[in-house]
Short mmCIF file of C-alpha atoms and ligand atoms in Angstrom, two decimals:
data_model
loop_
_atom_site.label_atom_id
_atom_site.label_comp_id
_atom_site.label_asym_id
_atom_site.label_seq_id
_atom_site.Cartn_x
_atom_site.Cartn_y
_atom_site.Cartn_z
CA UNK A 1 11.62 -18.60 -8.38
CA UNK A 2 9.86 -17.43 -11.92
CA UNK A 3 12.20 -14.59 -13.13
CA UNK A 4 11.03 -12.81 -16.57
CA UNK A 5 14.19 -11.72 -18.65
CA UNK A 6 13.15 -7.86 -20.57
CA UNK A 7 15.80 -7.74 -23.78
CA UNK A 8 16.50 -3.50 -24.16
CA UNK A 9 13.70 -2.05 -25.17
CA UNK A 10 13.90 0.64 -27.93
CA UNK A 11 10.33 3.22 -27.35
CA UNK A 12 6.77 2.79 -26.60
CA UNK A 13 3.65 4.00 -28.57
CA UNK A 14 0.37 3.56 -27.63
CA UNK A 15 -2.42 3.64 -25.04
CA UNK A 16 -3.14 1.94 -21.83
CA UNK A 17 -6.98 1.43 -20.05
CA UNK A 18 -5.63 1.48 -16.56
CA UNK A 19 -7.29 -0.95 -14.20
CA UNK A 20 -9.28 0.97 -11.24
CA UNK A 21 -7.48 2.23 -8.48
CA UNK A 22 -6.25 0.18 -5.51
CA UNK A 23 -6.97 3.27 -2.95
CA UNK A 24 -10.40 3.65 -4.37
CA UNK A 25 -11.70 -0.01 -4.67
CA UNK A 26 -11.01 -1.09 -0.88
CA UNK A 27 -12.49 2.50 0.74
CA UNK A 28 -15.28 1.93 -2.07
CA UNK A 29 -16.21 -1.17 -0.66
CA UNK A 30 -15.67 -0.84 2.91
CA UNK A 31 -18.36 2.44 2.97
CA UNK A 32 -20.42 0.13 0.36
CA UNK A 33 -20.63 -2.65 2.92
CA UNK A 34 -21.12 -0.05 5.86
CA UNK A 35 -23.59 2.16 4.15
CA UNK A 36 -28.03 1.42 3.73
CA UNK A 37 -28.96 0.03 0.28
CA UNK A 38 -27.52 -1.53 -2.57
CA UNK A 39 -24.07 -0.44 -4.36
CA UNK A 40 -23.06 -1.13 -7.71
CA UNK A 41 -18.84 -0.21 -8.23
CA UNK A 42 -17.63 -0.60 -11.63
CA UNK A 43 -14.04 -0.68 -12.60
CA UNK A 44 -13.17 -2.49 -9.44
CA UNK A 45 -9.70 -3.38 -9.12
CA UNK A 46 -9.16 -7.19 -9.86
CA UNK A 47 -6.19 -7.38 -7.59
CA UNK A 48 -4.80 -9.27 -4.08
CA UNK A 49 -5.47 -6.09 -2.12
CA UNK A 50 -8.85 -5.73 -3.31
CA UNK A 51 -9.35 -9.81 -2.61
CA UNK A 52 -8.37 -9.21 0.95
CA UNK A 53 -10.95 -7.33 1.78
CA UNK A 54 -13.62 -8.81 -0.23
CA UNK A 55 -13.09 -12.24 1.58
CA UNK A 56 -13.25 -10.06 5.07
CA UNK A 57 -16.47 -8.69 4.11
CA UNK A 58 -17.72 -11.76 3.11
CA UNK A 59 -16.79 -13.41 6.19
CA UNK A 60 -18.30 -10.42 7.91
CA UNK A 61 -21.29 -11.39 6.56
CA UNK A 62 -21.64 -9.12 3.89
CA UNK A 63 -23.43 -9.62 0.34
CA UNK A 64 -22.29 -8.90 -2.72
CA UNK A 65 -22.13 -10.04 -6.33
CA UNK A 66 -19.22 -9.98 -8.59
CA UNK A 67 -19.31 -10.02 -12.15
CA UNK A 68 -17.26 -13.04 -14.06
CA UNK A 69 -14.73 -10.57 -14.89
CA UNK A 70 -14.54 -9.47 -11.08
CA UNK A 71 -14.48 -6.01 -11.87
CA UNK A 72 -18.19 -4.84 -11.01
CA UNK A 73 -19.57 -5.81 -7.99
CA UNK A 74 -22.99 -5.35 -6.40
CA UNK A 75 -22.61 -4.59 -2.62
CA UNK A 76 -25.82 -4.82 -0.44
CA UNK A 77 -24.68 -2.64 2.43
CA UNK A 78 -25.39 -3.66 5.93
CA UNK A 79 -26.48 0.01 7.50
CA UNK A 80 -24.31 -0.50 10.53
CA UNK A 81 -21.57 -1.76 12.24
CA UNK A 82 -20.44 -5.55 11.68
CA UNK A 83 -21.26 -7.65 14.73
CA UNK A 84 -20.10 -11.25 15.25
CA UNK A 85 -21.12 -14.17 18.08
CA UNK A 86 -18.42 -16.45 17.25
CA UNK A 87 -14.88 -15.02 17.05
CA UNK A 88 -14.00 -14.09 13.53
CA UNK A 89 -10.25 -14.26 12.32
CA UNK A 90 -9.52 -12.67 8.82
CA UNK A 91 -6.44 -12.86 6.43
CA UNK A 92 -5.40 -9.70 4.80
CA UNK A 93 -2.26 -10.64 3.32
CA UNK A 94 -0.34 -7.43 2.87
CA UNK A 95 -2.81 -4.83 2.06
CA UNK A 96 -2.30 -1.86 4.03
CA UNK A 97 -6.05 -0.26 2.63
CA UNK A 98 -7.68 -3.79 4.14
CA UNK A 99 -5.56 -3.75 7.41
CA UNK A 100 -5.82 -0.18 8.49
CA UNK A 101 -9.54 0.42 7.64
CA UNK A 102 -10.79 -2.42 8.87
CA UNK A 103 -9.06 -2.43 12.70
CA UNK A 104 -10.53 0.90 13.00
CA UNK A 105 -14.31 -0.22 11.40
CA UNK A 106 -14.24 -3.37 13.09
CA UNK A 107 -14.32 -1.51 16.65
CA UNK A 108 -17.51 0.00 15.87
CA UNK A 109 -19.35 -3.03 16.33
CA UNK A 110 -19.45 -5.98 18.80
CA UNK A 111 -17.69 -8.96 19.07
CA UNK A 112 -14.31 -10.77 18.78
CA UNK A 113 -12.54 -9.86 15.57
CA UNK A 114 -8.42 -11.08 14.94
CA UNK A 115 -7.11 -9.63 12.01
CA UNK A 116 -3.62 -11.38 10.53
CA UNK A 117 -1.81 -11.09 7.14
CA UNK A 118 1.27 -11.78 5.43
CA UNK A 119 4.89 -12.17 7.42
CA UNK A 120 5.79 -8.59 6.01
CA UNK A 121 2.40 -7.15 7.44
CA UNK A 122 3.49 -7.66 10.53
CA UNK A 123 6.38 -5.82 10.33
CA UNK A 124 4.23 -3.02 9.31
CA UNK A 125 3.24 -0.66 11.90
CA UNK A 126 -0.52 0.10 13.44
CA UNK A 127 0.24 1.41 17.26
CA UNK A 128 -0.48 4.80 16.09
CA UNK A 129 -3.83 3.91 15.13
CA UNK A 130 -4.73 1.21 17.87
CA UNK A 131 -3.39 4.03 20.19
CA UNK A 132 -6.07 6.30 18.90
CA UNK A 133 -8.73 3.73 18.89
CA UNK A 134 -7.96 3.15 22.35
CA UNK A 135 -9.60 5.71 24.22
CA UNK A 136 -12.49 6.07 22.14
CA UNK A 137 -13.12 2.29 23.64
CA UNK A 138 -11.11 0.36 22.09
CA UNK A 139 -9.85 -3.02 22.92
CA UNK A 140 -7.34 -4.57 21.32
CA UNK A 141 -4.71 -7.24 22.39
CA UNK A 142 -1.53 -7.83 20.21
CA UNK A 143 -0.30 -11.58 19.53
CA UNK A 144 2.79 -11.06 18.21
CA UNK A 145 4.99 -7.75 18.32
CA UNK A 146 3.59 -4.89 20.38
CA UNK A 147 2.42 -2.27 17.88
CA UNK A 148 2.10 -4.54 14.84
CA UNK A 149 -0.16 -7.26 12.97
CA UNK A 150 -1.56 -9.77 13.97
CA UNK A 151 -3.85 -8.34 16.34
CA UNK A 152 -7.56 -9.48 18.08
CA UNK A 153 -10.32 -6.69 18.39
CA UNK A 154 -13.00 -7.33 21.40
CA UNK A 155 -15.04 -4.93 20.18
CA UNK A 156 -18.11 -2.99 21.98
CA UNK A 157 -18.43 0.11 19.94
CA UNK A 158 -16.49 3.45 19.76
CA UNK A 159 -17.51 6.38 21.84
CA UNK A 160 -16.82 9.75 20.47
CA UNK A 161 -15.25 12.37 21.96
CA UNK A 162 -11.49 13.94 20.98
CA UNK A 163 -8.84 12.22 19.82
CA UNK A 164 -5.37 13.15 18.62
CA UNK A 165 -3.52 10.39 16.06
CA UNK A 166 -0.06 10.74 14.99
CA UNK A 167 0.25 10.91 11.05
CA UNK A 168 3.92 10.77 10.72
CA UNK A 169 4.07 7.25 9.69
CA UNK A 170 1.34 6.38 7.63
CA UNK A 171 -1.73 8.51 6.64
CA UNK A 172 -3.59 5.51 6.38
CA UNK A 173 -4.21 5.50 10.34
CA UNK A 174 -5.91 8.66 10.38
CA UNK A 175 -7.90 7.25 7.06
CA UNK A 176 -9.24 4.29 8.80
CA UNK A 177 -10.35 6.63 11.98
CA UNK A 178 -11.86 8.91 9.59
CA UNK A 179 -13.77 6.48 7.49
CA UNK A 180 -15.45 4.80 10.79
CA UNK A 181 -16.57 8.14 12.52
CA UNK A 182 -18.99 8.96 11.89
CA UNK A 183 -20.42 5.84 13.29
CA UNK A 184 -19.41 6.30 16.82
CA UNK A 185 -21.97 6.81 19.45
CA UNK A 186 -20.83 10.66 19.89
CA UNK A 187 -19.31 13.40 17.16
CA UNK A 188 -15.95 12.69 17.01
CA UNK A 189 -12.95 15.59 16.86
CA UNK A 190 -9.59 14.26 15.61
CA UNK A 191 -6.21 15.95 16.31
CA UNK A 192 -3.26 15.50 13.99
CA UNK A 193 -0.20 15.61 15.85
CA UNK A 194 2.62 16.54 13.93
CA UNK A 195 3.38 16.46 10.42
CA UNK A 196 0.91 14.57 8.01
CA UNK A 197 2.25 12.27 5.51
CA UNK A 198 0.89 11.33 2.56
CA UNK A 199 -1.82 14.14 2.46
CA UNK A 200 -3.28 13.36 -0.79
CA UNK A 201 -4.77 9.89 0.28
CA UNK A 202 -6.70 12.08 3.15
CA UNK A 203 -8.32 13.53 0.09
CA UNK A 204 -9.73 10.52 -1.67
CA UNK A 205 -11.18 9.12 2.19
CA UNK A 206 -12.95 12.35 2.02
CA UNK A 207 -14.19 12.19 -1.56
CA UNK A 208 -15.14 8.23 -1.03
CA UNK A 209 -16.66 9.19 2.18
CA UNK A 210 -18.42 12.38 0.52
CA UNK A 211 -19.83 10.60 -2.33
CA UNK A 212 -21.49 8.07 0.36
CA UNK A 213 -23.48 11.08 2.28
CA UNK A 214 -20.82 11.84 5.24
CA UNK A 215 -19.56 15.29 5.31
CA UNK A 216 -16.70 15.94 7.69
CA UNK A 217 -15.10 19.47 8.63
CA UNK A 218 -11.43 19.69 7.78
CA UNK A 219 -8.85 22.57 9.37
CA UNK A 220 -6.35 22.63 7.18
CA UNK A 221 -5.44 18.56 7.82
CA UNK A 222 -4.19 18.86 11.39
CA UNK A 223 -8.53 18.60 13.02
CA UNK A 224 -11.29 16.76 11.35
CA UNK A 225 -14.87 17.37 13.32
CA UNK A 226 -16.90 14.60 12.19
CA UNK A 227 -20.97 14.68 13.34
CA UNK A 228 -22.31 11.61 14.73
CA UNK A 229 -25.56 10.52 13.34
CA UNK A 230 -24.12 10.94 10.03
CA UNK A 231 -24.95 7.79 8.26
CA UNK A 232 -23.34 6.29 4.89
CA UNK A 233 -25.79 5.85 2.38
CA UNK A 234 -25.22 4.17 -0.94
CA UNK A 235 -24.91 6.69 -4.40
CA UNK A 236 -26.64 3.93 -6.47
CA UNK A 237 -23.79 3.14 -8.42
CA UNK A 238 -20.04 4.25 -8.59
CA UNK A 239 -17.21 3.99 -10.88
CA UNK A 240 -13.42 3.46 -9.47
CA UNK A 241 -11.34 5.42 -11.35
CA UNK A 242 -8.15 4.31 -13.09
CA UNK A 243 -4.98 3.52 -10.55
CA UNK A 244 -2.68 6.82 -10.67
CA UNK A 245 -0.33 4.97 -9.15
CA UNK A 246 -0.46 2.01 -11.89
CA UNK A 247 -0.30 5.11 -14.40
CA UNK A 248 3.49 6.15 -13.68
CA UNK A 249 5.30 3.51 -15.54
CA UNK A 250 3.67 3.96 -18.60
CA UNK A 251 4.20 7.58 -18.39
CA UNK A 252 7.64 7.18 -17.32
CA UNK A 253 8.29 4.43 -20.36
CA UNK A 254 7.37 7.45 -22.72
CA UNK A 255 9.32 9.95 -20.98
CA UNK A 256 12.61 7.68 -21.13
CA UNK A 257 12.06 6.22 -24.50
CA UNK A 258 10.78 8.12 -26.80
CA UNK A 259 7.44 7.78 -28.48
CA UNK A 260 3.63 8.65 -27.05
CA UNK A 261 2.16 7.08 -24.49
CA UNK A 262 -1.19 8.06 -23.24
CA UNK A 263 -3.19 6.18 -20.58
CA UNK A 264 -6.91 6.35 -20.01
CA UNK A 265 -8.63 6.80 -16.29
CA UNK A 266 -7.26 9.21 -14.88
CA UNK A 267 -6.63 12.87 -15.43
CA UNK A 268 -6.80 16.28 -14.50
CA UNK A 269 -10.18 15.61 -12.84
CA UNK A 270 -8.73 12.85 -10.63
CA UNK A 271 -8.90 12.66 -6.81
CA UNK A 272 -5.86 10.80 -6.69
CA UNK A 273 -2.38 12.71 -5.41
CA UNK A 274 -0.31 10.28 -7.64
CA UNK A 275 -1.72 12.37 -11.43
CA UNK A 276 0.89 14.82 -9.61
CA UNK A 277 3.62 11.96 -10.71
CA UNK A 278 3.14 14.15 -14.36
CA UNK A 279 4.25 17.33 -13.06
CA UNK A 280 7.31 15.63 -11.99
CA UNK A 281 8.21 13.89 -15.60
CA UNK A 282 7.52 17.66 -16.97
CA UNK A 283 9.95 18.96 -14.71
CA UNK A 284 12.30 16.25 -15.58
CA UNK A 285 11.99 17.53 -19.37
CA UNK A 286 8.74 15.02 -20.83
CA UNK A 287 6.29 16.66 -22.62
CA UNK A 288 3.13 16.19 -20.37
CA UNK A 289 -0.78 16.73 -21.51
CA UNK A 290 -3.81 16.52 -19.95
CA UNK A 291 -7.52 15.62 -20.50
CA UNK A 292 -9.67 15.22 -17.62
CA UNK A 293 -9.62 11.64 -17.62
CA UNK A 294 -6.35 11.23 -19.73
CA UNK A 295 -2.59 11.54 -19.25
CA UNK A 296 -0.52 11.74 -22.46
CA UNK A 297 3.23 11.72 -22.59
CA UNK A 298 5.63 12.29 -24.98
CA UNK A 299 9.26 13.00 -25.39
CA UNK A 300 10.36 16.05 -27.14
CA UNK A 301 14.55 15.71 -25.57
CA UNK A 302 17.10 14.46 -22.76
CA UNK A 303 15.62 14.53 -19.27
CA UNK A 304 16.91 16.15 -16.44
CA UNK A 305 17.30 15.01 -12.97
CA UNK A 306 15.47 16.94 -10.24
CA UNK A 307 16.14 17.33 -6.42
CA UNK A 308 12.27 17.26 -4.85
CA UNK A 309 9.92 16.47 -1.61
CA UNK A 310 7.81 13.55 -3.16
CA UNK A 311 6.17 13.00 0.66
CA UNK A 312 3.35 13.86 -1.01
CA UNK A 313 3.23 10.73 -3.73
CA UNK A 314 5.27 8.00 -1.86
CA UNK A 315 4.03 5.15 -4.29
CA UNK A 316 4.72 6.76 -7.55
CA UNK A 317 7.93 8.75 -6.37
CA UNK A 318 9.39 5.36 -6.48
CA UNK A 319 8.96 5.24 -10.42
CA UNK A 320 10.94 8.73 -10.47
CA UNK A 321 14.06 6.76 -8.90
CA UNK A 322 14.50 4.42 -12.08
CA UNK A 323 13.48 7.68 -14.39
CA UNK A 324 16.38 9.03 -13.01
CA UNK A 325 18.56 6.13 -14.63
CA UNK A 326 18.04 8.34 -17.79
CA UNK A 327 17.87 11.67 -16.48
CA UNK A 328 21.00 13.74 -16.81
CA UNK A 329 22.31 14.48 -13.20
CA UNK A 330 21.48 13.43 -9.85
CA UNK A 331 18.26 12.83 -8.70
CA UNK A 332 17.30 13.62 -5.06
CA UNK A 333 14.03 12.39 -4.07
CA UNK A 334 13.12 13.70 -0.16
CA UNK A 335 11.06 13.01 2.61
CA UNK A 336 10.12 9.57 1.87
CA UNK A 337 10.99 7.96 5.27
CA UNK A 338 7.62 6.08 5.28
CA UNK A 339 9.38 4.14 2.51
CA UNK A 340 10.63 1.89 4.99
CA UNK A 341 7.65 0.30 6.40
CA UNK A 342 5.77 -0.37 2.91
CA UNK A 343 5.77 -3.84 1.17
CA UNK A 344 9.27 -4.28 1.83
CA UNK A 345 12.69 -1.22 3.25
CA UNK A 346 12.25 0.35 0.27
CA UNK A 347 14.94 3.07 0.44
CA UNK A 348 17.08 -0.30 1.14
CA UNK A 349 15.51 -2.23 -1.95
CA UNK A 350 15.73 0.65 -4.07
CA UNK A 351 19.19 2.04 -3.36
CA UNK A 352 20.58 -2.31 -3.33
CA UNK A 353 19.11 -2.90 -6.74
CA UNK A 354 19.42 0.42 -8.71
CA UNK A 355 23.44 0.16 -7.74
CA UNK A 356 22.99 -3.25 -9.33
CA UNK A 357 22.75 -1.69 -12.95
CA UNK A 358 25.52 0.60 -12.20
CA UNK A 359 24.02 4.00 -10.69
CA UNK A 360 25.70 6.01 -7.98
CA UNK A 361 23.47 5.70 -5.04
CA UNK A 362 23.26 7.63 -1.63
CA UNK A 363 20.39 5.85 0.53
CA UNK A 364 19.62 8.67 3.50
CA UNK A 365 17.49 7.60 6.35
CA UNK A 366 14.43 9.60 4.48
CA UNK A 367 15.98 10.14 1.11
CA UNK A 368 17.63 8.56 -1.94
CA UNK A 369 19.64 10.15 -4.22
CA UNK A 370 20.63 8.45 -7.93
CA UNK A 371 23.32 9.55 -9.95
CA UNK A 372 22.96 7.48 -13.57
CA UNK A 373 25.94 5.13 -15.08
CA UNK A 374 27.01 5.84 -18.60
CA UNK A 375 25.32 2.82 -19.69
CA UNK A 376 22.80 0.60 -17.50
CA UNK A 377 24.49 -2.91 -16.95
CA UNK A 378 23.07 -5.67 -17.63
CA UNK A 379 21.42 -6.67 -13.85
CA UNK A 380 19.07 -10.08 -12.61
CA UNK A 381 16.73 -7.72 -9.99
CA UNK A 382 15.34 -8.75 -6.44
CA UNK A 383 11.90 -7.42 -5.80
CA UNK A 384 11.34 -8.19 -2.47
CA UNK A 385 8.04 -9.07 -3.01
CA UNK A 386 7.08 -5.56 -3.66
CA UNK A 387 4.78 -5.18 -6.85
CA UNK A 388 6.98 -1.51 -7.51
CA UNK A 389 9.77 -2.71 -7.06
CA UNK A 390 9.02 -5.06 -10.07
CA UNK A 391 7.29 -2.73 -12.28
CA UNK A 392 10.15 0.30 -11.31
CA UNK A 393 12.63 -1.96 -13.15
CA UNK A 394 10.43 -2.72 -16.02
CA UNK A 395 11.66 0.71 -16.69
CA UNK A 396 15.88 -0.34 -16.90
CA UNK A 397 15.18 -1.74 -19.96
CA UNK A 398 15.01 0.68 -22.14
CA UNK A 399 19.15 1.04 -21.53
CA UNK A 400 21.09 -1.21 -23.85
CA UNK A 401 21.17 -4.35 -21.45
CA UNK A 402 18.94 -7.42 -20.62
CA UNK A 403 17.03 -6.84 -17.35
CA UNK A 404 15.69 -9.92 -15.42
CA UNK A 405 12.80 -9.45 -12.98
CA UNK A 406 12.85 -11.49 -10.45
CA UNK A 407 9.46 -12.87 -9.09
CA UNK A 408 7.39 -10.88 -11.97
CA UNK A 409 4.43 -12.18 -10.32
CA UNK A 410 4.53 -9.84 -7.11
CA UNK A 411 2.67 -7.61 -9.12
CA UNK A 412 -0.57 -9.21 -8.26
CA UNK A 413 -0.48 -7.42 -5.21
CA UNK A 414 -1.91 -4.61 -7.34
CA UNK A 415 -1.77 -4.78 -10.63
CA UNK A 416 -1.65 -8.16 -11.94
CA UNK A 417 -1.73 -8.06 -15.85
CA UNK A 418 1.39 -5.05 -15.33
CA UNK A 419 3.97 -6.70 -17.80
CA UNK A 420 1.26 -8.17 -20.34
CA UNK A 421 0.08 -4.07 -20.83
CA UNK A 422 3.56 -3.20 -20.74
CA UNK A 423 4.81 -5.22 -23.92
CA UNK A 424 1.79 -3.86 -25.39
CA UNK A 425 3.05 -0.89 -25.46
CA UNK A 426 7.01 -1.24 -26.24
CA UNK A 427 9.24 -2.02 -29.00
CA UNK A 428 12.48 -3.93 -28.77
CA UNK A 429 15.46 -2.83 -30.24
O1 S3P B 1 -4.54 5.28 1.79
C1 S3P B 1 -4.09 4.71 0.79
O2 S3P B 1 -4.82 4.22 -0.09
C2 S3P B 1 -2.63 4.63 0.64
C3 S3P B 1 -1.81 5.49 1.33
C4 S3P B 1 -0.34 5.51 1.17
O3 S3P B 1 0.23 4.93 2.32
P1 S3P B 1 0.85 5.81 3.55
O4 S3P B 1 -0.17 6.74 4.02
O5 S3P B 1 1.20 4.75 4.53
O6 S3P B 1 2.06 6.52 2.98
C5 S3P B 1 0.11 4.69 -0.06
O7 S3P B 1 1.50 4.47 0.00
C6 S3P B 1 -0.63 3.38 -0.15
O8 S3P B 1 -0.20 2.63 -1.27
C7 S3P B 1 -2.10 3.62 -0.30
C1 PEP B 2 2.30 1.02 0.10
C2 PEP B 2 1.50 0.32 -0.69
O1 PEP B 2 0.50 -0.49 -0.28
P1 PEP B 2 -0.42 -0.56 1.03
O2 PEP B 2 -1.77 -0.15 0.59
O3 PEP B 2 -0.37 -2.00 1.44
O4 PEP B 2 0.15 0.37 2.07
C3 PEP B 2 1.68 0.38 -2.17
O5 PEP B 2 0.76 -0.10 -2.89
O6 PEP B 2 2.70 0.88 -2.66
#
């Protein structure tokens, strides 16, 4: 296995043009496929998520045109659901925004759709969703595990109607619903039972769905009423913003180090939950400004650690556990169960590797708590083939000791050119 070998790093200065967001790209071109007339996205995210599902649309039959660079692409939308005669099967490897989205759109339409991905995906759960799908019409048969990936749709369109969804696991189930209401035959009202993770993420559906021409009525994120009849139509052109998630190590890097960091695409004007990651490094003690598409970072002393829900920003939380390696204290990062069913256990991953460079660790069954060593040992680092996992210990390396990376390459998943912008922007000691 390729392992990449970071000697300590001693601060960062610079700036960083972040590559579009993950979250944005796939809903971006999902609605662009769905909606009447011609898209152009800019900034698209050049990534193995994003790949996913621009092989299933293709497959689906759906045009587009992608620049040599990859990251504009010209979508002509369909106006409707996707049908099929001959039974379809499409590969999604392990992106959650291909998998969700799709099972729910592909139900809108007719024909026999089977949807597989990666081993992990299907240890990834869906029931929740497929149980909501179910009776709005819904067929679906599982071929492996009950509840998971892979899975075959026989679809004949989605009736409307009320529907409740559970959103304790993963908000992108009630995303995926959302995003193909408002092409079901009747208006559909959706019911959020329990507690609603990952709220934020709701927000950016809405916006993507918003800027396509769909308006939906939201009660304070427990009932949506979607109008049928609604139908997406194509803005002309749209640009993806930068990835909020991909922002946080940079951010962090300054925080811990020393030095200015200041990344460009996403700001106080973003729709994306993860700018919130920020706030966070200001509480821990980093001096944080804004523009309203820039995040600058600097360090002005020693950070502290902080005790917080991060339910809220589950991806970028994850950066705030290796912060903590340099935070004075113990860190306590809550309500982050969901952690568990992402690219890999990643309360597991997390608590297994961070003890590797010598912190104190507590893994709870929705928490994670990280008290620093003196000094960061020198550690070689599993990543589990989870891109954060990788670029979270990017961050070790601004102790004293080498940090090896295993598998560096599992950032593709989302941000493939991670440890080439990285270096850019550090100095060794
Ligand atoms: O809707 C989205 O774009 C996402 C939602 C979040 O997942 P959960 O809702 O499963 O927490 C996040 O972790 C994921 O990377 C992207
Ligand atoms: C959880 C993640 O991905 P997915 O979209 O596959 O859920 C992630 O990117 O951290």
């Amino acid at each position: 296995m390729d392992s990449l070998t970071l000697n300590p790093l001693a601060f960062v200065n610079g700036e960083v043009q972040l590559p579009g967001s993950k979250s944005l790209s796939n809903r971006l071109l999902l609605l662009a496929a769905l909606a009447e007339g011609e898209t152009r996205i800019t900034n698209l995210l050049d990534s193995d998520d994003v790949k996913h599902m621009l092989n299933a649309l293709s497959l689906l039959g759906v045009q587009y045109e992608l620049s040599t660079d990859r990251r504009t692409c010209l979508v002509q939308g369909t106006g409707g659901p996707f049908n099929t005669d001959q039974a379809l099967e499409l590969f999604l490897g392990n992106a959650g925004t291909a998998m969700r989205p799709l099972c729910a759109a592909l139900c809108l339409g007719h024909g026999e759709f089977t949807l597989t991905g990666e081993p992990r995906m299907y240890e990834r759960p869906i029931r929740d969703l497929v149980d909501a799908l179910i009776p709005l019409g819904a067929e679906v048969t599982y071929l492996k595990e009950e509840g998971f990936p892979p899975l075959t749709l026989h679809s004949r369109g989605l009736k409307g109607g009320q529907v409740s969804i559970r959103g304790n696991i993963s908000s992108q189930f009630l995303t995926a619903l959302l995003m193909s209401a408002p092409m079901a035959e009747e208006d559909l009202i959706i019911q959020v039972d329990g507690e609603l993770v990952s709220k934020p993420y709701i927000d950016i559906t809405l916006h993507s769905m918003q800027l396509f021409g769909v308006i939906v009525e939201n009660d304070n994120y427990q009932r949506f009423v979607i109008k049928a009849g609604q139908r997406y139509r194509s803005p002309g052109e749209v640009m993806v913003e930068g990835d909020a998630s991909s922002a946080s190590y940079f951010l962090a890097a300054a925080a811990i180090a020393g030095g200015t960091v200041r990344v460009y695409g996403v700001g106080a004007d973003s729709v994306q939950g993860d700018k919130a990651f920020a706030e966070v490094l200001a509480k821990m003690g980093a001096d944080v400004t804004y523009g309203p598409t820039w995040i600058e970072v600097s360090k002005t002393g020693p950070l502290q650690a902080v005790d917080l829900d991060l339910n809220a920003i589950p991806d970028a939380a994850m950066t705030i556990a290796t912060t903590a390696l340099f935070a004075s204290g113990t860190t306590c990062i809550r309500n982050v169960y969901n952690w568990r069913v992402k690219e890999t256990d990643r309360l597991y991953a997390m608590a297994t590797e961070l003890r590797k460079v010598g912190a104190k660790v507590t893994e709870g069954d929705d928490f994670i708590e990280i008290t620093p060593p003196e000094q960061i040992m020198p550690a070689s680092i599993d990543t589990y083939d989870d891109h954060r996992m990788a670029m979270c210990f990017s961050l070790a390396a601004f102790g004293t000791a080498p940090i090896t990376i295993n598998d560096p390459g599992c950032t593709r998943k989302t941000f493939p050119e991670y440890f080439d912008l990285f270096r850019s922007i550090t100095v060794s000691r």
